[in-house]
């Protein structure tokens, strides 16, 4: 199905199919590019998702300007949650500002009509620009189209797009309808109430809307500027309003060999924006649009590109030296999408699918803390801080959840939206194949490890940043409050004189009502011990803060509980084969061969053969569970236990979660299972960039993107926090010649350069120390050192 | 663009383009058929609307089973109004039960891919069956498809569709996903809350939903049965549930030359159905579906066809003898769509666009009383009674409206939905081209003649039916209450010592704040006089009822007002040129040439050149206004006045309302302007069946359909109620040889047969009398008489 690959100028070049195949292409000499040279409705969803554009404040899928069958036109503004009826809150799919309905000589542009030649759609991740161009042969005329667009990283409200049309041989009559189309919905669910639609000064198109339940005001503005060649046209749009729609209509007669250009400047503001006065939304947004319109497309694009360069690429620098451009494309893609999907506001967080699709409703899961936060902790600590502050702002909801379940302290929501929304996990999921009934989603009730995960992330952040202010204002409180929950959650078993945690879901979501899930018990225990340490420290070092927190949390009382219980929590121990039981019943369950489900293509087949109740009874694991525990708490057990558990659990794991490959890759790399490590790295990269077309409809897998960085920097690059200390112990894949990256540690910037022989660590800032193969290295301020790789490792 | 026309069997036949062109075809020898032989997305909307299927209870547009770009998938159940946020109530667009997603060898059926041959889509109005078939050439295989479907006129909840696939040369892998898709909305507005989705007994698919504000429960059920050739397959669907979606998936390997058949049985129930217990919606609907599934497609179709024959075609019999099949197609189309869109429940009425599209939100206007009721009064009086009872049930809302405007009595809503909703006219319409702002819709406030129109229709019904029971239970009260409103509405002008009605919109909606609109003043005056007559009659003949109504309406008091005011209402008189001024200012306004707007293609051009405020200042009329008055109240003025006003107003009328042509046709026929009369008849027929593709998107024009029958039977057929008496005075178009029709009068059935020489009137039932050319004829019970046409008429 793939034609020869040609670049924007039409020259054939040496691109090759890579991670991606199925007509998604990269370019050997350009690690910032992903594209496709084939108009193919089968991959429409896929390209919409992976070429998503955003700046964290808002984002738009890479749908075509003209309507196409099977498309998912999505635009979301981070944090604008709303509830329809009694459903859980979600991000409303906002009015479409992308739309252009184009007619050539009266014939509507539709790539399934006529003939399409020289089709190209490509994303330049470096500057965030998406370009689509093609020749459309219709009714005997060959018409060249080029669409360009970007979401500004410099002015977060701004979206600019450009349409160019020309024909070398024919005069054209061009009709264009473009404006704001508010008929979008979330798969049929409508959150927005139609507000005013206006035309200001004969040219600025405005639509206002309001979310039904949360009452957020939205303002959308559009302005068009048209040219023939370089000559500005003075055409006034003929307005058309429909239900939830306002469009400008243009009609132009274009002589052959001349180029028609339309620039569409759009912006978006909401009443929860922190940079605008609520009462002045309409005027501010119009005057900002006017301001933007003083610059042309290229000037605005350049400003945005500069912001990408300074704020993202420079700070998260990673360079992979390899024959294959693929790993560098993947790490660029991961950083691009993380930046495009991370809101610049601590009242918001990263959704499991960011703002790239409707999947998971924009909700935040433990994905942020365990899979995405390492990237931000090490590269942009202030963003990591924002993301954790969000959890602090969510304490009220966490208290409410704990209380409603009969517990104390902070039980964090499994799914979290606006901080005060509390638990937002839907009650019902898709159909059970056996009974035909929708299945209850238990995660919101019993997938409780998220509370530990948040505590773990807070500690990692505090270790890496040394941010004492955050610790005092928020961090300590989060951990103490989490420990308070865990302490109240423990169940005393009289017979065995121990505390247990029954009826939970661990990271392995196949096991829905597990007793003593190892991951849950160990991390709960860790959390309580951490709280005891913090309490002891505060009493000693900061009695004022202790008193404040004591007043809030009744530490005096709860500390007694912690002390009396923490050593009596049941922590499943390795058995004679060194295997840590995932839960009380796991090791006794029936085994089946999961090998044929392990390929990414087949993994969902398991649900065609078994329903969830049946899978519950089998020794199958969805994703790293015991192994995740051993990765996060490396000091718990020695390498032998890690290896034995790897050998036991990995073959029973379907990896039917995009969270699974990164942990497995890093762990395999630690265990020197080099091929496995690289295969899981590829699997992480393939989660979105791979051949699985169907999955992209609902959005990208943000945790897998964080996982790509984790594998590269924490895995191959060897960066790890162990016992609160920095360890840098790289182990590169054979196919890589070298790796350069930078991380922040305790306020200093470390530039690390690794190859198979040695590692160089350069410090910009104060002196730091790190561990490498059990040896501690001191690096003086603003200096560099080299560490040779050990010849043989055991 | 049109290929040769071939019929279902593939034979070329002598069809020709008729009223319809642009690839919509009729067949010379079949007045029950409309179809198209061309797959053309430009006419998708058009065919969706004109091939609409319904039974009054519910209806579905003729969208394709597979999704197509630009389609409007609409299904409405009459009367199920709901309000989104603070918008006015409208009919929710219901889940799509039509959908079938079909893959052949993995390639999704899309008629824009591959090649399409022998395309045909046609509606058989006689039995209500829609058939679409074509050959799809894809990936080297030629695959024959045939889709058939109908909505049952026998079991109003039932919809049955059939898919047949075969290939003569190739084995096929067929995948089908079919079920219930609740992601539909009203142009982005969602009324329905997602409820349970279930599979019963491994085969019955059910979705429940509830309307947000009105709380109506909906239940949708689907069952599939599959065959290869005649052999029933025993395949269990693989279920797929998504948001608002539940589908069964089927995969079949079909050997060449065998035929795959899928029958989809669906039904719909709501909690406002009068034939089901609310608590048993789900079980009743499933058990009724099981019952239906005992019959095959043809058996169920035949039952439905029988119901069409007995309940519609037989009772509204009209036969036009003409070389041209076109008029008969049009009258069949009008009767088909009226039946498909008239709810069988007096709590509901006919929407301005029926249930054929989102236009006018399913609301009822004066269109029913003035343009559709004559058809029902004369052919199915019990339905006319239902439609008027709806207004009686709306009295409470009419009282509320009067009161909120400072008036007394019953001021009927300009737009009416559920009877107790009161006024449902939206406040805002589309954009003003000059200011860019949405325009206020004044009709709900000042288009007040609807109250008279309802009174007029009540009197017509009472005259025609002699339904004394209705008069006593509802009819008298409606008229008295309407008169009470009018009396309170009158404004006393001291200088002229007369009552006026200022600031209204008359039938001509171009004039938004008219004073003393002739139509309004005359009909208000008539209404009050009618009320006086009724009051006098009741006091004399039925004092008990008088007392009852007096208690309700305070007749004793209001009667005094009527008596003192009724002769002092200003009724604009013909001037020296015999012209009745449409309103106080009309005759003094600027005149422009409207000839070039009068063609149906150009009429909306006027709004590109003038805005409504400017049109207000011109001597232009949108539709019959003074002329409608002269048609409805023929006895007011003599023929000279009618002719003078015709000559004055018709050239100033743009006919930019589908209500206009029928009145003009009948009046022209009365005035012996034969060519004009026929041209307006054609224009009425062309409203939906003509070349205006764009207009059909939002639905058919029900009043224009009523108008077709009115022209044929009231115009050419000469049936009129004049001064409460029946007049039958035909005047056939030159191109017609004859006309046969039947009407009901005072409980008797009249079969009338007309040609250019004579008329035969046959009575089934009691003796009746009628007027013809000022002569009264008595027809004895169960007999027939002949009346010769006068040789020359003045």
PDB file of C-alpha atoms in Angstrom, chain B residues 30-34 123-126 308 312-313 316-320 325-340 375 681 685 689 705 708-709 712:
ATOM      1  CA  UNK B  30     -45.753   3.802 -11.448  1.00  0.00           C
ATOM      2  CA  UNK B  31     -47.144   6.716  -9.499  1.00  0.00           C
ATOM      3  CA  UNK B  32     -46.042   5.094  -6.225  1.00  0.00           C
ATOM      4  CA  UNK B  33     -42.349   5.288  -6.908  1.00  0.00           C
ATOM      5  CA  UNK B  34     -39.616   7.850  -6.367  1.00  0.00           C
ATOM      6  CA  UNK B 123     -39.067   4.197  -2.244  1.00  0.00           C
ATOM      7  CA  UNK B 124     -42.270   2.293  -2.882  1.00  0.00           C
ATOM      8  CA  UNK B 125     -44.804   4.644  -1.313  1.00  0.00           C
ATOM      9  CA  UNK B 126     -47.588   2.118  -1.673  1.00  0.00           C
ATOM     10  CA  UNK B 308     -51.339   1.375   4.413  1.00  0.00           C
ATOM     11  CA  UNK B 312     -54.506   5.509   4.144  1.00  0.00           C
ATOM     12  CA  UNK B 313     -54.853   4.863   0.459  1.00  0.00           C
ATOM     13  CA  UNK B 316     -57.873   9.387   1.041  1.00  0.00           C
ATOM     14  CA  UNK B 317     -58.450   8.130  -2.480  1.00  0.00           C
ATOM     15  CA  UNK B 318     -57.439  10.601  -5.192  1.00  0.00           C
ATOM     16  CA  UNK B 319     -57.005   9.641  -8.815  1.00  0.00           C
ATOM     17  CA  UNK B 320     -55.775  12.135 -11.380  1.00  0.00           C
ATOM     18  CA  UNK B 325     -47.787  10.761 -13.983  1.00  0.00           C
ATOM     19  CA  UNK B 326     -46.257  13.694 -12.084  1.00  0.00           C
ATOM     20  CA  UNK B 327     -49.367  15.069 -10.405  1.00  0.00           C
ATOM     21  CA  UNK B 328     -50.375  11.614  -9.188  1.00  0.00           C
ATOM     22  CA  UNK B 329     -46.844  11.029  -7.817  1.00  0.00           C
ATOM     23  CA  UNK B 330     -47.083  14.343  -6.000  1.00  0.00           C
ATOM     24  CA  UNK B 331     -50.471  13.631  -4.428  1.00  0.00           C
ATOM     25  CA  UNK B 332     -49.331  10.135  -3.465  1.00  0.00           C
ATOM     26  CA  UNK B 333     -46.173  11.610  -1.987  1.00  0.00           C
ATOM     27  CA  UNK B 334     -48.209  14.160  -0.028  1.00  0.00           C
ATOM     28  CA  UNK B 335     -50.517  11.511   1.389  1.00  0.00           C
ATOM     29  CA  UNK B 336     -47.588   9.155   2.099  1.00  0.00           C
ATOM     30  CA  UNK B 337     -45.651  11.762   4.041  1.00  0.00           C
ATOM     31  CA  UNK B 338     -48.703  13.076   5.882  1.00  0.00           C
ATOM     32  CA  UNK B 339     -49.453   9.543   7.078  1.00  0.00           C
ATOM     33  CA  UNK B 340     -45.823   8.913   7.962  1.00  0.00           C
ATOM     34  CA  UNK B 375     -56.987  16.951   4.277  1.00  0.00           C
ATOM     35  CA  UNK B 681     -49.455  23.767  -8.146  1.00  0.00           C
ATOM     36  CA  UNK B 685     -45.087  19.948  -5.598  1.00  0.00           C
ATOM     37  CA  UNK B 689     -39.683  17.014  -4.808  1.00  0.00           C
ATOM     38  CA  UNK B 705     -47.657  18.634   1.345  1.00  0.00           C
ATOM     39  CA  UNK B 708     -50.774  19.717  -2.625  1.00  0.00           C
ATOM     40  CA  UNK B 709     -53.921  17.936  -1.485  1.00  0.00           C
ATOM     41  CA  UNK B 712     -56.031  19.099  -5.998  1.00  0.00           C
TER      42      UNK B 712
END
